[in-house]
mmCIF file of C-alpha atoms in Angstrom:
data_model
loop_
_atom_site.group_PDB
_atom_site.id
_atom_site.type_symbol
_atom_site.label_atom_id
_atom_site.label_comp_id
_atom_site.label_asym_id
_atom_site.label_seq_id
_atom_site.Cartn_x
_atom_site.Cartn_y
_atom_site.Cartn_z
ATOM 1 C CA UNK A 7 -44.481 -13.219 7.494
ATOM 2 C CA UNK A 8 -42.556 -10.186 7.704
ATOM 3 C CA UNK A 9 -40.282 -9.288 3.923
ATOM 4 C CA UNK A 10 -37.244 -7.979 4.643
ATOM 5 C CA UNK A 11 -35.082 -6.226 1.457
ATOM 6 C CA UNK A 12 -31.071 -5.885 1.639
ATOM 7 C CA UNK A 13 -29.480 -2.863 0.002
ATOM 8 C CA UNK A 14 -26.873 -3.662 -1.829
ATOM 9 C CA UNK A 15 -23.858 -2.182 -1.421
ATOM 10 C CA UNK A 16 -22.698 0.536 -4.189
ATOM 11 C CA UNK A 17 -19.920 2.757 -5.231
ATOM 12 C CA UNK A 18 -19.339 5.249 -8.029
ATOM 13 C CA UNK A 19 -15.921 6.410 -9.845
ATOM 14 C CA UNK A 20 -15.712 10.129 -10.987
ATOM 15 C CA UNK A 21 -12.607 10.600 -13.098
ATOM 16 C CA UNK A 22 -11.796 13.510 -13.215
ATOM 17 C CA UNK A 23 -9.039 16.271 -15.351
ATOM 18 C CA UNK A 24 -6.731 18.346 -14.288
ATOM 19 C CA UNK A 25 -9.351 21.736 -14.563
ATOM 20 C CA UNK A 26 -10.140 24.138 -12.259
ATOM 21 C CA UNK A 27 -13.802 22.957 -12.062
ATOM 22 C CA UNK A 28 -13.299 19.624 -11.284
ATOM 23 C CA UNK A 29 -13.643 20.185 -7.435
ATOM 24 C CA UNK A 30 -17.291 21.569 -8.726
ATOM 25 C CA UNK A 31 -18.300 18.653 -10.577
ATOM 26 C CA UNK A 32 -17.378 16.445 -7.724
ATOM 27 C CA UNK A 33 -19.646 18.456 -5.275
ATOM 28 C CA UNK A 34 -22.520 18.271 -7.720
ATOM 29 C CA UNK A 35 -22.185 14.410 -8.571
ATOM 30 C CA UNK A 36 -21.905 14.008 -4.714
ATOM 31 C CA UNK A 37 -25.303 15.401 -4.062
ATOM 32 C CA UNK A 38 -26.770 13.633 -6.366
ATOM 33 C CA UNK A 39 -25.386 10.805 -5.260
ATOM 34 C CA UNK A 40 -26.396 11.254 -2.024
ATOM 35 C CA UNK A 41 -30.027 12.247 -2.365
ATOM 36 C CA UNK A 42 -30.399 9.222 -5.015
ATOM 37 C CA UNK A 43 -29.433 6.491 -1.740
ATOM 38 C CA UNK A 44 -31.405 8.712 0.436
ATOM 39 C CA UNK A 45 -28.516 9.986 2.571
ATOM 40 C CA UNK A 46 -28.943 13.830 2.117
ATOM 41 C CA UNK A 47 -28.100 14.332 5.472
ATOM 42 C CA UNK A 48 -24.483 14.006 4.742
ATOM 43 C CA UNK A 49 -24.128 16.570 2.106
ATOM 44 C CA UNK A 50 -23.084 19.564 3.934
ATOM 45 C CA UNK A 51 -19.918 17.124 5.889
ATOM 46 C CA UNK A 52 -19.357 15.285 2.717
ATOM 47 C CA UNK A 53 -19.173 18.164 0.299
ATOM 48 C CA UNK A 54 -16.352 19.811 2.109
ATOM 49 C CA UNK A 55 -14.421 17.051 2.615
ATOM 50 C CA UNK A 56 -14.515 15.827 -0.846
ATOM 51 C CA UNK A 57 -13.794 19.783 -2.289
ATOM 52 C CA UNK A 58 -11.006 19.478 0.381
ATOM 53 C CA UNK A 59 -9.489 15.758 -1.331
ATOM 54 C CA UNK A 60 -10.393 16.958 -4.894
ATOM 55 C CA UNK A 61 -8.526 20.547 -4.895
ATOM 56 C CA UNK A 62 -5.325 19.052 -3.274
ATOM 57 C CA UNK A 63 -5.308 16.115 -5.956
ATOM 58 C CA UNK A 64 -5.972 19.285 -8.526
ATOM 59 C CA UNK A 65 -3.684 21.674 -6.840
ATOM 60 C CA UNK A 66 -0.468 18.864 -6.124
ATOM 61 C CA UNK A 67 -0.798 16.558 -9.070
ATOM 62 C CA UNK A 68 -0.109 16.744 -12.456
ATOM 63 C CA UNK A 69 -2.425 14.344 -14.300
ATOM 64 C CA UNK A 70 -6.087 13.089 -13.987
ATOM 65 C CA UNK A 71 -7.516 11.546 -10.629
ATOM 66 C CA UNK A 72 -10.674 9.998 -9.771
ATOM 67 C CA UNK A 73 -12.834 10.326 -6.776
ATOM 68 C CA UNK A 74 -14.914 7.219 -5.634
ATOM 69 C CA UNK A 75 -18.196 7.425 -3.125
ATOM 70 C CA UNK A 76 -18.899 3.985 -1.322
ATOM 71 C CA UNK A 77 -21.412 3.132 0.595
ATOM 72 C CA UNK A 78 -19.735 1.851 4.130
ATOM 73 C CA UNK A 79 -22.950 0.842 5.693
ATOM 74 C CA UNK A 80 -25.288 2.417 8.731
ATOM 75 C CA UNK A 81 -26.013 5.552 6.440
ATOM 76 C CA UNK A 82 -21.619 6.244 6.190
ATOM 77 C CA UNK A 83 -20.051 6.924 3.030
ATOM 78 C CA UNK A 84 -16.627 6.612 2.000
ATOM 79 C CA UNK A 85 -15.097 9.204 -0.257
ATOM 80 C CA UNK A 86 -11.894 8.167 -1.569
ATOM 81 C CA UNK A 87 -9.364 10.304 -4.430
ATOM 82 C CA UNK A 88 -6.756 8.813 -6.244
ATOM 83 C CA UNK A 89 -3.848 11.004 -7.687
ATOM 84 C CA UNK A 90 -0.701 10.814 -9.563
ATOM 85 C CA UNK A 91 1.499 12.890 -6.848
ATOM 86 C CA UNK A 92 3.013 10.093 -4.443
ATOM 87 C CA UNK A 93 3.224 12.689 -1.377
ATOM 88 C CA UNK A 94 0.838 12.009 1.379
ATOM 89 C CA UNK A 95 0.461 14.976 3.047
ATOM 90 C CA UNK A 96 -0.775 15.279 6.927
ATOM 91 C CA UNK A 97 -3.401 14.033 8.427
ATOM 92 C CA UNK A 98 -3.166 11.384 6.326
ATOM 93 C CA UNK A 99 0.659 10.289 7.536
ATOM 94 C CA UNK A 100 0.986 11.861 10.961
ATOM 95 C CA UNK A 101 -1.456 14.509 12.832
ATOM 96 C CA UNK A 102 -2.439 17.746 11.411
ATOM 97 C CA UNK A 103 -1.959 21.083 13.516
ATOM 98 C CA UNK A 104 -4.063 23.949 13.215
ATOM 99 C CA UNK A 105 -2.865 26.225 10.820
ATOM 100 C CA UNK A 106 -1.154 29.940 11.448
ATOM 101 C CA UNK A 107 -4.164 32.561 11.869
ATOM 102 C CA UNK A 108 -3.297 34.239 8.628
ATOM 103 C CA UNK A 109 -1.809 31.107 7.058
ATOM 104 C CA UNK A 110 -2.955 31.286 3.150
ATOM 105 C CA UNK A 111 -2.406 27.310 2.687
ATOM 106 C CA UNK A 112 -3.304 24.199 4.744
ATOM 107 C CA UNK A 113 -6.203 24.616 6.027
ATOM 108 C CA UNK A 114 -7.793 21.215 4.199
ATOM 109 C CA UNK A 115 -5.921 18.713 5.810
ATOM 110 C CA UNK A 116 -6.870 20.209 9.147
ATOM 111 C CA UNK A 117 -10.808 20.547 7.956
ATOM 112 C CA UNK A 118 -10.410 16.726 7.669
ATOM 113 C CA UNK A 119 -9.451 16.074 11.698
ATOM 114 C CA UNK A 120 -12.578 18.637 12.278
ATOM 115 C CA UNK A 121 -15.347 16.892 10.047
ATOM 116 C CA UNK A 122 -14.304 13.405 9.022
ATOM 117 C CA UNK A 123 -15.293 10.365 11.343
ATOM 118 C CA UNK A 124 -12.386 8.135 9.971
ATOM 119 C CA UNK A 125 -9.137 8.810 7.509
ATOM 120 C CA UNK A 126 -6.300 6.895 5.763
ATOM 121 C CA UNK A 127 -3.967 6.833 3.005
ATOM 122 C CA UNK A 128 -2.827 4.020 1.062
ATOM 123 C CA UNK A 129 0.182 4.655 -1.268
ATOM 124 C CA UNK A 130 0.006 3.334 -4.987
ATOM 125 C CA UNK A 131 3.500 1.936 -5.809
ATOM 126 C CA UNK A 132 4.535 -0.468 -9.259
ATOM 127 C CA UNK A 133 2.262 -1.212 -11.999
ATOM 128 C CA UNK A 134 2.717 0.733 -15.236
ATOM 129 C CA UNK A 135 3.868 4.307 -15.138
ATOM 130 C CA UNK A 136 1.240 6.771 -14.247
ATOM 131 C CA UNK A 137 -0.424 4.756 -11.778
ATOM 132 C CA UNK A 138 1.324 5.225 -9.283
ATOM 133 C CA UNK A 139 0.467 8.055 -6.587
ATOM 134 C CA UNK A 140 -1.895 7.690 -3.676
ATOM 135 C CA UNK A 141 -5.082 6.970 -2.422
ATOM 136 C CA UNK A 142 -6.608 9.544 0.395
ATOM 137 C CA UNK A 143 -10.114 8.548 2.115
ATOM 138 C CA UNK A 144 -12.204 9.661 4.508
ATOM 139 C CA UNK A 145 -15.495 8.340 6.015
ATOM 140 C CA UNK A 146 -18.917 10.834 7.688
ATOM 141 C CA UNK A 147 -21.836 8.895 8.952
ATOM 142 C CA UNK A 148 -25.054 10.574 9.319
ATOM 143 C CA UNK A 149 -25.492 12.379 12.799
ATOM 144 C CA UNK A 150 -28.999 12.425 14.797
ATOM 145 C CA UNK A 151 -31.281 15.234 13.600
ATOM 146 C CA UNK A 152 -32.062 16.703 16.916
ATOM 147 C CA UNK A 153 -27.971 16.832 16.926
ATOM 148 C CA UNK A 154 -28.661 19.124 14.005
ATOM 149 C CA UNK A 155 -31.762 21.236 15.749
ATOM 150 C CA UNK A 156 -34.218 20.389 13.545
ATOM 151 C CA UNK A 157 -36.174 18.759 16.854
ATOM 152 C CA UNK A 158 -36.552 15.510 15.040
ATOM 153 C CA UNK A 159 -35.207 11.969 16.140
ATOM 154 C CA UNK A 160 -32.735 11.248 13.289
ATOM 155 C CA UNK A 161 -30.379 8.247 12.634
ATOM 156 C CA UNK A 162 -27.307 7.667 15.282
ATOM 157 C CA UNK A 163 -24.235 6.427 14.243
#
């Protein structure tokens, strides 16, 4: 007789200040994170999309936000931010372009196109004041190793 064990599913809310090393503490509770559900192989794709999320909810909102990491199954996470500023900026509403060569702002949202698998945006209307705002995700899954070059075969999404 063969035992089988499920995983249960699990998710963790950062909240997080409006402070310059916010995006820093998010990065760091991500890897652990990651390494504790034995899904290091996401960290380098996952860490810049979640300083990407974090520094435009520090940069374009004016009050606390909170980052979540879900697990979405088949070694994927979801990283999700909730912020007070009700603007959803592009990807997340229409396409992001490239931006100018020597363009000093918006690079993020077009990082996002390059490295996530999936994105959305849900906005937060009603309920009591403050909670408004908006909710920006994105999903990576792991890719295969060799994909990588490490020469080893590695999980494929």
């Amino acid at each position: 007789m063969v035992l089988a064990t499920v995983t249960p599913p699990w998710s963790y809310t950062l909240q997080l200040p409006q402070d310059p090393r916010a995006p820093g503490v998010a990065r760091t509770t991500l890897r652990t994170v990651l390494r504790a559900h034995g899904m290091s192989g996401l960290t380098e794709t996952a860490e810049l999309l979640v300083s990407e999320l974090v520094t435009n909810a520090y940069l374009h909102s004016e009050g606390p936000y909170s980052l979540r990491l879900r697990d979405a199954g088949r070694h994927r996470i979801r990283l999700s931010v909730w912020d007070t500023n009700p603007h959803i900026p592009a990807p997340f509403e229409w396409s992001a372009q490239a931006p100018a060569e020597l363009a000093e702002r918006g690079r993020g949202p077009y990082l996002v196109t390059l490295w996530a698998d999936s994105w959305g945006a849900y906005p937060m209307r009603g309920g009591l004041p403050g909670q408004g705002g908006k909710l920006l995700w994105v999903e990576c899954a792991a890719k295969a190793e060799e994909e990588r070059g490490h020469g080893r075969r590695g999980l494929i999404r």
